Coordinates of C-alpha atoms in Angstrom, one line a residue:
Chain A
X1 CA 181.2 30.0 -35.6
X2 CA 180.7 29.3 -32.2
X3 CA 180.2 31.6 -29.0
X4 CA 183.6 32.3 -27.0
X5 CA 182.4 32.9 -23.6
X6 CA 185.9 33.7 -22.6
X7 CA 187.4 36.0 -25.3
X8 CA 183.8 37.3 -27.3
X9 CA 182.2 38.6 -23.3
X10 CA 185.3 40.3 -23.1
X11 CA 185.7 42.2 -26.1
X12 CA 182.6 42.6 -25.9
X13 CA 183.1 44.4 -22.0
X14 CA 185.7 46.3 -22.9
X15 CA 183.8 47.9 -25.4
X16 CA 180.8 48.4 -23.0
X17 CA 183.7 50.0 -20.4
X18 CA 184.3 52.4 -23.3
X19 CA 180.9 53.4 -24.3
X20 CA 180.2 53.5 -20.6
X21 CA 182.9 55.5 -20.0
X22 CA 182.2 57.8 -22.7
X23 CA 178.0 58.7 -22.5
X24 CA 176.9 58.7 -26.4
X25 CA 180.2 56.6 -28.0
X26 CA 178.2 54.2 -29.8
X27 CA 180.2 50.8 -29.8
X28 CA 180.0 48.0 -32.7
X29 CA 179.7 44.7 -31.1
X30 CA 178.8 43.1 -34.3
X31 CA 182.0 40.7 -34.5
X32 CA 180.4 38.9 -30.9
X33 CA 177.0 39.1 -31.8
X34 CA 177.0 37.5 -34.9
X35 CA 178.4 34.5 -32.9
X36 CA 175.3 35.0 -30.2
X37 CA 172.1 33.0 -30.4
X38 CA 170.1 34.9 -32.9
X39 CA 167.0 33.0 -31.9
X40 CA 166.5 33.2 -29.0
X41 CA 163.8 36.3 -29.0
X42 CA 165.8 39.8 -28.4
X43 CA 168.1 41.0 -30.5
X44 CA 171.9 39.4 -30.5
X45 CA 173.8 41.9 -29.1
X46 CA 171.4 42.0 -25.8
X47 CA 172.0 38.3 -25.6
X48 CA 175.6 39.0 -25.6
X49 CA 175.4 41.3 -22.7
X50 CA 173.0 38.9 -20.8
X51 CA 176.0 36.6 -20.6
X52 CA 178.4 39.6 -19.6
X53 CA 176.3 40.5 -16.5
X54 CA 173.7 37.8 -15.2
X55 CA 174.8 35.0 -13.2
X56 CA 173.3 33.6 -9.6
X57 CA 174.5 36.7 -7.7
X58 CA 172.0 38.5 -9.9
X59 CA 168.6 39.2 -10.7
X60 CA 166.6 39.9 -13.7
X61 CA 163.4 40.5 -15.2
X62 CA 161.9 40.6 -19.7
X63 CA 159.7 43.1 -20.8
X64 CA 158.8 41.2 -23.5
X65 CA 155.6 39.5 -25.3
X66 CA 157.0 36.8 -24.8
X67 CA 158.1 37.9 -21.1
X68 CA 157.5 34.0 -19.4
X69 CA 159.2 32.0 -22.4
X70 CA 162.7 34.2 -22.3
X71 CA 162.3 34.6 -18.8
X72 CA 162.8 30.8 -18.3
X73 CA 165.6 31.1 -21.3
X74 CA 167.6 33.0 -19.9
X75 CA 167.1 31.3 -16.2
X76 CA 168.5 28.2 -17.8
X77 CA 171.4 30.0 -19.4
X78 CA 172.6 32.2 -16.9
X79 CA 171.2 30.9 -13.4
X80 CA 170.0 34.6 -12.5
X81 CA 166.7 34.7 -10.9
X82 CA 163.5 36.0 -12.0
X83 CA 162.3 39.4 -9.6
X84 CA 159.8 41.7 -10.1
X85 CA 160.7 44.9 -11.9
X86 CA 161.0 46.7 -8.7
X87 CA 163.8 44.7 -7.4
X88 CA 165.8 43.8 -10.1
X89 CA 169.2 44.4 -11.2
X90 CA 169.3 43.8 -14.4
X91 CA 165.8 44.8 -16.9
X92 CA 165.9 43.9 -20.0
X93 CA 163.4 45.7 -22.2
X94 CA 163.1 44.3 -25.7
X95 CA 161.9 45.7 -28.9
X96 CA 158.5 43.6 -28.8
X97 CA 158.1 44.7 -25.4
X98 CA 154.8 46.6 -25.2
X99 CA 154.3 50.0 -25.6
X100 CA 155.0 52.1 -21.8
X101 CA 156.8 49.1 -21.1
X102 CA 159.6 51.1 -21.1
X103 CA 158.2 54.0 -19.0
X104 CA 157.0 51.6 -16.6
X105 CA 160.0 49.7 -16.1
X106 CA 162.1 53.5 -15.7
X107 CA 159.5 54.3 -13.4
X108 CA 159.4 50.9 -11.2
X109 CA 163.3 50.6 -11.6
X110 CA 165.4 51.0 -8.1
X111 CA 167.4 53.6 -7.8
X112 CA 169.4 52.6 -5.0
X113 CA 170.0 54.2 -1.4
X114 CA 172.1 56.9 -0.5
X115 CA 174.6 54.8 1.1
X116 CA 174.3 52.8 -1.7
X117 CA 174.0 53.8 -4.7
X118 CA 175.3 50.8 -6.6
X119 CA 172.3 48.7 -5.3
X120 CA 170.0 49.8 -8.3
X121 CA 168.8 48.9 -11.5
X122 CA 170.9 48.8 -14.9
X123 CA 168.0 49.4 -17.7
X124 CA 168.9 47.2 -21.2
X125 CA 167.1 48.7 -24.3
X126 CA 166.3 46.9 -27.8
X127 CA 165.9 50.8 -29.7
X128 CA 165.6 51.7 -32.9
X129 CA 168.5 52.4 -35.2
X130 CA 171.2 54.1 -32.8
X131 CA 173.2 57.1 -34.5
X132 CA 174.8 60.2 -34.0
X133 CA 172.9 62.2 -35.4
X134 CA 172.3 65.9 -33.8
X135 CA 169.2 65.0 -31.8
X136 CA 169.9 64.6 -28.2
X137 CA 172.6 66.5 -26.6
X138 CA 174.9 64.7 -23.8
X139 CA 176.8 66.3 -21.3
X140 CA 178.4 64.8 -17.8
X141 CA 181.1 62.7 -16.9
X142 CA 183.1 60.8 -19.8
X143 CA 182.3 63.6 -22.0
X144 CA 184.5 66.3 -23.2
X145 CA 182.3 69.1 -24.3
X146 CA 179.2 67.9 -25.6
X147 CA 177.8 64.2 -27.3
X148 CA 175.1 64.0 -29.9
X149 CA 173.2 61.2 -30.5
X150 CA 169.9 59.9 -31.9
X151 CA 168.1 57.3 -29.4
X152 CA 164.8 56.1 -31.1
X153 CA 162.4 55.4 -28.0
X154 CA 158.9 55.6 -26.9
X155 CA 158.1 59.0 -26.3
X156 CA 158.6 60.2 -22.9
X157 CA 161.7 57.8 -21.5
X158 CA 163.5 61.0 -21.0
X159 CA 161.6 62.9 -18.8
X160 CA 161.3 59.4 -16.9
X161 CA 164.6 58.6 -16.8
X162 CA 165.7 62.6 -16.0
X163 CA 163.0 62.1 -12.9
X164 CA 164.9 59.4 -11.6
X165 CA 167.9 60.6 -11.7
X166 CA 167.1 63.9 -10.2
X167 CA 168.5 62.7 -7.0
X168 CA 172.4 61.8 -8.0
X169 CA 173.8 59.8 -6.4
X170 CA 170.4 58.0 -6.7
X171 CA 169.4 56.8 -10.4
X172 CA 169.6 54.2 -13.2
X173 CA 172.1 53.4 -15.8
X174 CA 171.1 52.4 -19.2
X175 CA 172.3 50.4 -22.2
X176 CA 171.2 50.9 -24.9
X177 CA 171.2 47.9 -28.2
X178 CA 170.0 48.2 -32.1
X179 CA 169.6 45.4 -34.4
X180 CA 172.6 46.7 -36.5
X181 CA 174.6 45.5 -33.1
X182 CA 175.7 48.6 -31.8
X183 CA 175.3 49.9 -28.6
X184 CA 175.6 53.1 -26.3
X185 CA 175.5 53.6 -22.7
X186 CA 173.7 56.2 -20.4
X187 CA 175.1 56.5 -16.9
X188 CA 173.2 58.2 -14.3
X189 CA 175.1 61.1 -14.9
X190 CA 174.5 61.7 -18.2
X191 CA 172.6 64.7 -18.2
X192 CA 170.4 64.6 -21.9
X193 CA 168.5 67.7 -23.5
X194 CA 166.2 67.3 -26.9
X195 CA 167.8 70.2 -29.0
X196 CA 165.2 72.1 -30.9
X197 CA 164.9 71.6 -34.5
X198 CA 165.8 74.6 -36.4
X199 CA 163.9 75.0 -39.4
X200 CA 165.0 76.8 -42.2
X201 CA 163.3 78.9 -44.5
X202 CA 163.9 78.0 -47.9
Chain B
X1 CA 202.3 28.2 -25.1
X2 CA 200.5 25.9 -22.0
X3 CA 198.1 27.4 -20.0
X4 CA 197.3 26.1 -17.2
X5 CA 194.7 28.5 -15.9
X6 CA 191.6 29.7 -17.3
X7 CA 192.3 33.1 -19.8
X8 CA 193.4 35.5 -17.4
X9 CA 193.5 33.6 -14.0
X10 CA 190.1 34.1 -13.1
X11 CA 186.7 31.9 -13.3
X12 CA 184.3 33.4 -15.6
X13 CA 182.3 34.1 -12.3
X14 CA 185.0 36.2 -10.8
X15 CA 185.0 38.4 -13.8
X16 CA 181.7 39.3 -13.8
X17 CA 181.5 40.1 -10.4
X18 CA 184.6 42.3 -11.3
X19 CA 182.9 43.4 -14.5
X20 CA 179.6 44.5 -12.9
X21 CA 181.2 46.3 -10.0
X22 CA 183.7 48.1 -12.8
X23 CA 180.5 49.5 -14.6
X24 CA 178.6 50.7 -11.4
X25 CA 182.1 52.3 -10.6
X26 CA 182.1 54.3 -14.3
X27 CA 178.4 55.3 -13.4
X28 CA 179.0 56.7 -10.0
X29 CA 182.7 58.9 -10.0
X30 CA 184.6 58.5 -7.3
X31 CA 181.7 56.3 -5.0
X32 CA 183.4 52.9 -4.0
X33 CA 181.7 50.4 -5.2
X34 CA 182.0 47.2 -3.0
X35 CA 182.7 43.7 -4.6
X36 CA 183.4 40.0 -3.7
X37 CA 187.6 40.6 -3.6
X38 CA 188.9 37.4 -4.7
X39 CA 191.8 35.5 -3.2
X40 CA 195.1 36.2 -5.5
X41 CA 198.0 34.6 -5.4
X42 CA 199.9 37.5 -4.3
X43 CA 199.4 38.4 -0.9
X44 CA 196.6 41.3 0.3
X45 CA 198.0 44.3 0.3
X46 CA 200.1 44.2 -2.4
X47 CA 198.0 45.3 -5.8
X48 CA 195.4 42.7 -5.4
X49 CA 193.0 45.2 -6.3
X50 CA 194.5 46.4 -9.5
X51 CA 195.6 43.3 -10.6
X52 CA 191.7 41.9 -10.4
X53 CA 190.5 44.5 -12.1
X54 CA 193.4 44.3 -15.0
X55 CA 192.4 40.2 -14.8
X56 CA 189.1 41.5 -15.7
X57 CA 190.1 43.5 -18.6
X58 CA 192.3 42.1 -20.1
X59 CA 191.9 40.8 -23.5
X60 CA 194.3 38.6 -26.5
X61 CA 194.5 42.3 -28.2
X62 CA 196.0 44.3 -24.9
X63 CA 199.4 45.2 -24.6
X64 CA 200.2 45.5 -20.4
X65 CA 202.3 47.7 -18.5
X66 CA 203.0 47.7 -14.8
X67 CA 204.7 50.4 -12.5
X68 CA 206.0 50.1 -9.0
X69 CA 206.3 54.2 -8.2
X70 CA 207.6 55.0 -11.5
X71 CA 209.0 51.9 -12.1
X72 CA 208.7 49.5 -14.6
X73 CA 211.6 46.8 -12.8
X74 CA 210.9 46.8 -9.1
X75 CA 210.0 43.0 -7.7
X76 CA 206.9 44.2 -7.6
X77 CA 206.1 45.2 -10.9
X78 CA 207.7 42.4 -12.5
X79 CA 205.7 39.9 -10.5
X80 CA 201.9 41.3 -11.9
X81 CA 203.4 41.3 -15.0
X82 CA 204.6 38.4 -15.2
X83 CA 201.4 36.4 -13.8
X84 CA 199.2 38.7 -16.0
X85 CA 201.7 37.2 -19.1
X86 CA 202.0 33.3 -17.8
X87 CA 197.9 33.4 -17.7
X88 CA 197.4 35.1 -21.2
X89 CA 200.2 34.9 -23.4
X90 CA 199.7 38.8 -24.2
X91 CA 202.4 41.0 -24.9
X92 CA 204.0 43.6 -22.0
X93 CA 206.0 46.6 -22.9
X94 CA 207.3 49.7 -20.7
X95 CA 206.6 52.4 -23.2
X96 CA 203.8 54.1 -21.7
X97 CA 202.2 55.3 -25.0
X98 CA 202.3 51.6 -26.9
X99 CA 200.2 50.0 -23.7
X100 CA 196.4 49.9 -23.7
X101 CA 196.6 48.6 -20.3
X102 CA 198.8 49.9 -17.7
X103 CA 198.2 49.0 -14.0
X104 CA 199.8 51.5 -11.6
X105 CA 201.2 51.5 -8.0
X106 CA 201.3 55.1 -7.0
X107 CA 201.9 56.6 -10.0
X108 CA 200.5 58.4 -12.9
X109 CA 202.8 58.3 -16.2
X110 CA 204.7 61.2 -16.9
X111 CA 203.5 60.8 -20.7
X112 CA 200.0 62.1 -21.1
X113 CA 197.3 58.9 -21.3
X114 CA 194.9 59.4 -24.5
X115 CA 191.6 57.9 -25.3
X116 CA 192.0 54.2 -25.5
X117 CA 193.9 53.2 -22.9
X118 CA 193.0 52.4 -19.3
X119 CA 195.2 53.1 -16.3
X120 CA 194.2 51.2 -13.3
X121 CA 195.9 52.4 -9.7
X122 CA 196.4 49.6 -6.9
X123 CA 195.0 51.2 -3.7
X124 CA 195.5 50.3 -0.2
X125 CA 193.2 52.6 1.5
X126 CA 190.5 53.5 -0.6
X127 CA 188.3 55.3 1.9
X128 CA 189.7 58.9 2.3
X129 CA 188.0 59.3 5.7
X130 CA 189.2 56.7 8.0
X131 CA 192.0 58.1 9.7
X132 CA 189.4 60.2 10.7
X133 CA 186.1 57.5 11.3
X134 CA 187.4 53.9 11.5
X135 CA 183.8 52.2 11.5
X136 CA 182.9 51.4 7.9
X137 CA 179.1 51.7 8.9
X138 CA 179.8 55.6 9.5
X139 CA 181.4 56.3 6.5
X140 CA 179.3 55.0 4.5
X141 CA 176.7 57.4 6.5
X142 CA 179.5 60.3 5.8
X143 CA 179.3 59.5 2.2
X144 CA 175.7 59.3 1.9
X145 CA 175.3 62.9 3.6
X146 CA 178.1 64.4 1.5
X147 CA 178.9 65.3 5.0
X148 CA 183.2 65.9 4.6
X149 CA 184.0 68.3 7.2
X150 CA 186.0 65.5 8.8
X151 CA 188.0 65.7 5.1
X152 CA 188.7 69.2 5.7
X153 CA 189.4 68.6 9.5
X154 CA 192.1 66.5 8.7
X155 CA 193.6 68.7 6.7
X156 CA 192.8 71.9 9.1
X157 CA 194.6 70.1 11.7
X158 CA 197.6 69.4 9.9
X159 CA 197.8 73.3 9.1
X160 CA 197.9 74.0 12.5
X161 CA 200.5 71.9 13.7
X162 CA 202.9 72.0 10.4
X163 CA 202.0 75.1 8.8
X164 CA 200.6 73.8 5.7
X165 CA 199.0 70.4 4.4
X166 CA 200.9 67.7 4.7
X167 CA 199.8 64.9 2.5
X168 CA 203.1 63.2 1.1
X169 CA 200.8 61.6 -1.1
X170 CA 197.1 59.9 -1.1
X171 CA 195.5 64.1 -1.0
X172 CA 192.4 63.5 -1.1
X173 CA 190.2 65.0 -4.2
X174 CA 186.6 65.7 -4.9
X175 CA 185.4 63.7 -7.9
X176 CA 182.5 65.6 -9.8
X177 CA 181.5 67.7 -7.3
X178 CA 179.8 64.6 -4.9
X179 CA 182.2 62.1 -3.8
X180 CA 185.5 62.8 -2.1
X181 CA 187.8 60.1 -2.9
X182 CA 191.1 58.7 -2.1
X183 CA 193.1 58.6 -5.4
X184 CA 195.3 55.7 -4.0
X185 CA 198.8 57.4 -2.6
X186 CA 200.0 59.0 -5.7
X187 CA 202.3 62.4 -4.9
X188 CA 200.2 65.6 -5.2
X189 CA 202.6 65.9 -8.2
X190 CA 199.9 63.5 -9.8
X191 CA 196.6 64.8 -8.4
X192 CA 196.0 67.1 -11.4
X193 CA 196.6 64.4 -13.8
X194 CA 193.0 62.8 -12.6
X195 CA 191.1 65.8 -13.8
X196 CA 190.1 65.7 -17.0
X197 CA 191.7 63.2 -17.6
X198 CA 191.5 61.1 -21.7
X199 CA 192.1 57.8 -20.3
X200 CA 189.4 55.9 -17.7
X201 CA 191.1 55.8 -14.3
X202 CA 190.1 52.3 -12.7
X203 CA 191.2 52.2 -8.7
X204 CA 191.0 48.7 -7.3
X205 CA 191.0 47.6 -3.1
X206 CA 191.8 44.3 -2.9
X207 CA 191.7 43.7 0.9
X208 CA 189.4 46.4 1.4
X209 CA 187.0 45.1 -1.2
X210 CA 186.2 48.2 -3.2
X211 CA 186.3 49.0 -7.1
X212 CA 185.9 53.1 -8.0
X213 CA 186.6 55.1 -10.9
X214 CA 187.0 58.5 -12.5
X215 CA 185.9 58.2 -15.8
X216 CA 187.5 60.7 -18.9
X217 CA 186.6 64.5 -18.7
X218 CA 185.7 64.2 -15.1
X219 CA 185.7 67.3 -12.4
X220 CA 188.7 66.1 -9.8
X221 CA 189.6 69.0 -7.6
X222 CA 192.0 68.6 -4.8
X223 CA 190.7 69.7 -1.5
X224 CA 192.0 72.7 -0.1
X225 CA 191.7 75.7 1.5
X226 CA 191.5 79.5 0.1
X227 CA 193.8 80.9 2.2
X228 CA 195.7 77.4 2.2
X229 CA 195.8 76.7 -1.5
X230 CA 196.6 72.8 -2.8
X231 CA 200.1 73.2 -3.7
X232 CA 201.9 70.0 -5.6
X233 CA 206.0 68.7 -4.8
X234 CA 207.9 71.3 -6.3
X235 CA 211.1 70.7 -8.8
X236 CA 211.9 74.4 -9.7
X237 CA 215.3 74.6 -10.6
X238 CA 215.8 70.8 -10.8
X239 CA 216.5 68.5 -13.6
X240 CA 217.0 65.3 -14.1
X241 CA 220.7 63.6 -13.4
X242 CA 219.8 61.5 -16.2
X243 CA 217.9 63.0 -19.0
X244 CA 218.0 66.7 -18.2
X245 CA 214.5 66.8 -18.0
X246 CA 212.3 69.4 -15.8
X247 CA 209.2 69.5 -14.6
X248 CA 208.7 66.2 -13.9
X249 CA 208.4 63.6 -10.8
X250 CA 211.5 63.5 -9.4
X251 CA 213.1 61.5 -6.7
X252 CA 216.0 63.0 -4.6
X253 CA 218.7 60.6 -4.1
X254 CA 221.8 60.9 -1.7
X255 CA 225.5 60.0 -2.6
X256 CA 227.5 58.6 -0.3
X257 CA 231.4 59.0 -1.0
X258 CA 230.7 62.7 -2.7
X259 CA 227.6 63.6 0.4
X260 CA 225.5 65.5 -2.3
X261 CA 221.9 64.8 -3.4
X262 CA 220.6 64.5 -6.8
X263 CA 217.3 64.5 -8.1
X264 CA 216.4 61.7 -10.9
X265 CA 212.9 61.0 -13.4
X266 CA 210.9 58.9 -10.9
X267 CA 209.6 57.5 -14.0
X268 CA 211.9 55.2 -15.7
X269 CA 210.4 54.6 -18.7
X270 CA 209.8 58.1 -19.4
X271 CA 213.5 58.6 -18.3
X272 CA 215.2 55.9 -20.6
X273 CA 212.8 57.4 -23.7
X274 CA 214.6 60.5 -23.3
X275 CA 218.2 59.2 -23.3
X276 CA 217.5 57.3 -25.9
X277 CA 215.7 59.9 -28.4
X278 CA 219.2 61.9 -27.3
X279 CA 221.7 59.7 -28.0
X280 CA 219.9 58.7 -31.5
X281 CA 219.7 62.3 -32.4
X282 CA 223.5 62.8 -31.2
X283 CA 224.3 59.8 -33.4
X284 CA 222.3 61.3 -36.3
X285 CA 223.6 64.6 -35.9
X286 CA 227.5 63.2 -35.9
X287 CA 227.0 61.2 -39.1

């Protein structure tokens, strides 16, 4: 079945509004990326959002192994420019991306100025399995009470995407992606806390 | 059914600028989050803003509702809906609760939204500061340096020469304890609506070139004073000609040939809903 960049991008957009709209409502955007190219290096469903936000008026940049090949990829498909991480709009950081890629690009990402806040960097993940499992506890905008989720990523993203977002209005927002095709989105006002693991004695 | 346009209207391109100013909106309550405002073919002024970002939206599976102040009939109304329909063959409807879309002029449904749908206000002034600063530049600065006494000037002043605040509509609110934001001129009636609210609150600026947005379970709190308190349009004591109902919008309407005013649901939907659940229970009830 073939790629419908009309109707697939936006089901696929509404259901990022949703998830976006609602920190830790993990969306299923498996009916799109099944039509994506599954070759081309990330996982579908990041592919799938590549086409939803990159265009000229854009830039981007891969954390990636194969950061110069998909770089050029997805130059070709979506006419966004290449920038360095410290400028960019849009990073994408893969699942073959090194490890403290991701810490770096948090760290390097723009934030923004105070006048405008919009001009900084939306963070893509490739994670590990996404669930909601009662690991990390959500609170903020778009959420009623309290979100639980489980975000498999290198140790120490939180404390380096909590340090730059200290200064709200200033921050990053970040989409997150698994390889079952589901996806979940952090705002910048998403405050997150690790709840403790109660063990009990048997 | 011919098309003639592309889905929805819009070039792709279009809808991504749309798309990635929507999402910077939903990250940043109540900041206006400026965007390439496309030419429509409805003139500036006139819902352009809502009706790009409901172009943006919309999808084969929505079903679209548009108000003009309550109203799902005016010229208005009937116009968006019908160019949202000619470009994408979806279905329309006035029942508030059936729509997943519903694009708003100055009004916020009487029926509660839920989870799901997305309501999408047309504003003509998004920037709640201007009557007080008219250079863009500065309110930006103002913004930037959560610096709103000029807000709370405005509405200071208006307590001194009126006696109380007198915002027919447009009062402006502070969205999650940052931004204070024009929620497009809804009555103060509606201002409570926006906090907490289920649904995500989209409000588009087409000549002004802004996209914002309170997203679900957000802090909106009117401004006022303590000694002033925000007070909404009051209806005590008044039902609807119509349906009977109370505590609701209403609009106050003047008889000529008996010289009396009476107060109907501004909401017509919400109205016609009623009078029909009563005359089928009437009809039930004499069978």
């Amino acid at each position: 079945m073939n790629f419908d960049a009309v109707h697939d991008i936006q089901r696929a957009y509404r259901k990022v509004v949703e998830s976006m709209s609602r920190p830790g409502l993990i969306s299923d955007l498996t009916v799109e990326a099944d039509k994506a190219d599954g070759q081309w290096g990330g996982l579908p469903v990041t592919w799938v959002l590549a086409l939803m936000l990159l265009d000229t008026e854009v830039t981007f940049c891969i954390c990636s192994q194969r950061e110069a090949e998909l770089t050029g990829l997805l130059n070709q498909l979506t006419f966004a420019k290449r920038t360095e991480p410290e400028k960019a709009d849009y990073i994408f950081v893969l699942h073959d991306a090194g490890e403290g890629d991701l810490l770096k690009a948090l760290q390097g990402a723009k934030v923004g100025t105070l006048a405008d806040p919009h001009a900084s960097a939306t963070v893509i993940v490739e994670s590990g399995e996404l669930s909601e499992d009662f690991e990390l506890s959500l609170k903020g905008p778009g959420i009623e009470d309290e979100s639980f989720v489980r975000i498999p990523l290198t140790p120490g993203w939180l404390e380096a995407r909590a340090e730059k977002n200290a200064e709200y209005p200033l921050g990053i927002d970040m989409l997150v992606v698994d390889k079952n095709n589901k996806l979940l989105c952090l705002p910048r006002t998403s405050r997150i806390e690790e709840r403790e693991v109660l063990l009990w004695d048997m | 059914m011919q098309i003639n346009y592309n889905f929805a209207f819009f070039d792709e391109g279009s809808k991504r600028e749309i798309r990635r100013a929507t999402l910077k909106a939903i990250a940043i309550p109540g900041y206006q989050v400026p965007f390439a405002s496309r030419e429509m073919p409805i003139a500036r002024g006139w819902g352009t803003g809502g009706l790009q970002l409901t172009l943006s939206l919309v999808g084969r599976d929505d079903i679209v509702k548009v108000i003009d102040q309550g109203s799902d009939e005016s010229v208005n109304a009937v116009s968006i809906k019908k160019l949202v329909q000619n470009t994408t063959d979806i279905r329309t409807t006035d029942e508030t609760a059936q729509a997943t879309l519903i694009q708003s002029r100055h009004r916020i449904p009487e029926i509660p939204l839920r989870a799901g749908q997305i309501l999408v206000l047309q504003v003509p002034m998004p920037e709640p500061l201007r009557m007080y600063e008219p250079r863009e530049a500065e309110t930006k600065k103002l913004h930037a340096e959560k610096e709103y006494s000029g807000a709370w000037l405005m509405l200071f002043e208006q307590i001194m020469n009126y006696g109380s605040m007198t915002t027919g509509a447009d009062h402006p609110v502070m969205v999650h304890d940052r931004y204070v934001m024009a929620p497009s001129p809804i009555p103060k009636f509606d201002n409570a609506k926006l906090n907490a609210s289920e649904a995500l609150i989209l409000l588009g600026a087409g000549r002004e070139k802004k996209i914002y947005a309170v997203p679900p379970y957000t802090k909106v709190v009117s401004l006022d004073f303590e000694d002033y308190p925000f007070e909404t349009e009051s209806f005590e004591d008044r039902s609807c000609r119509l349906c009977g109902s109370t505590g609701v919008f209403m609009d106050e309407l003047y008889d000529d040939v008996s010289g009396t005013a009476y107060f109907q649901c501004n909401d017509t939907s919400y109205c016609l809903e009623r009078m029909n659940e009563q005359s089928w229970r009437e009809g039930a009830e004499s069978r």
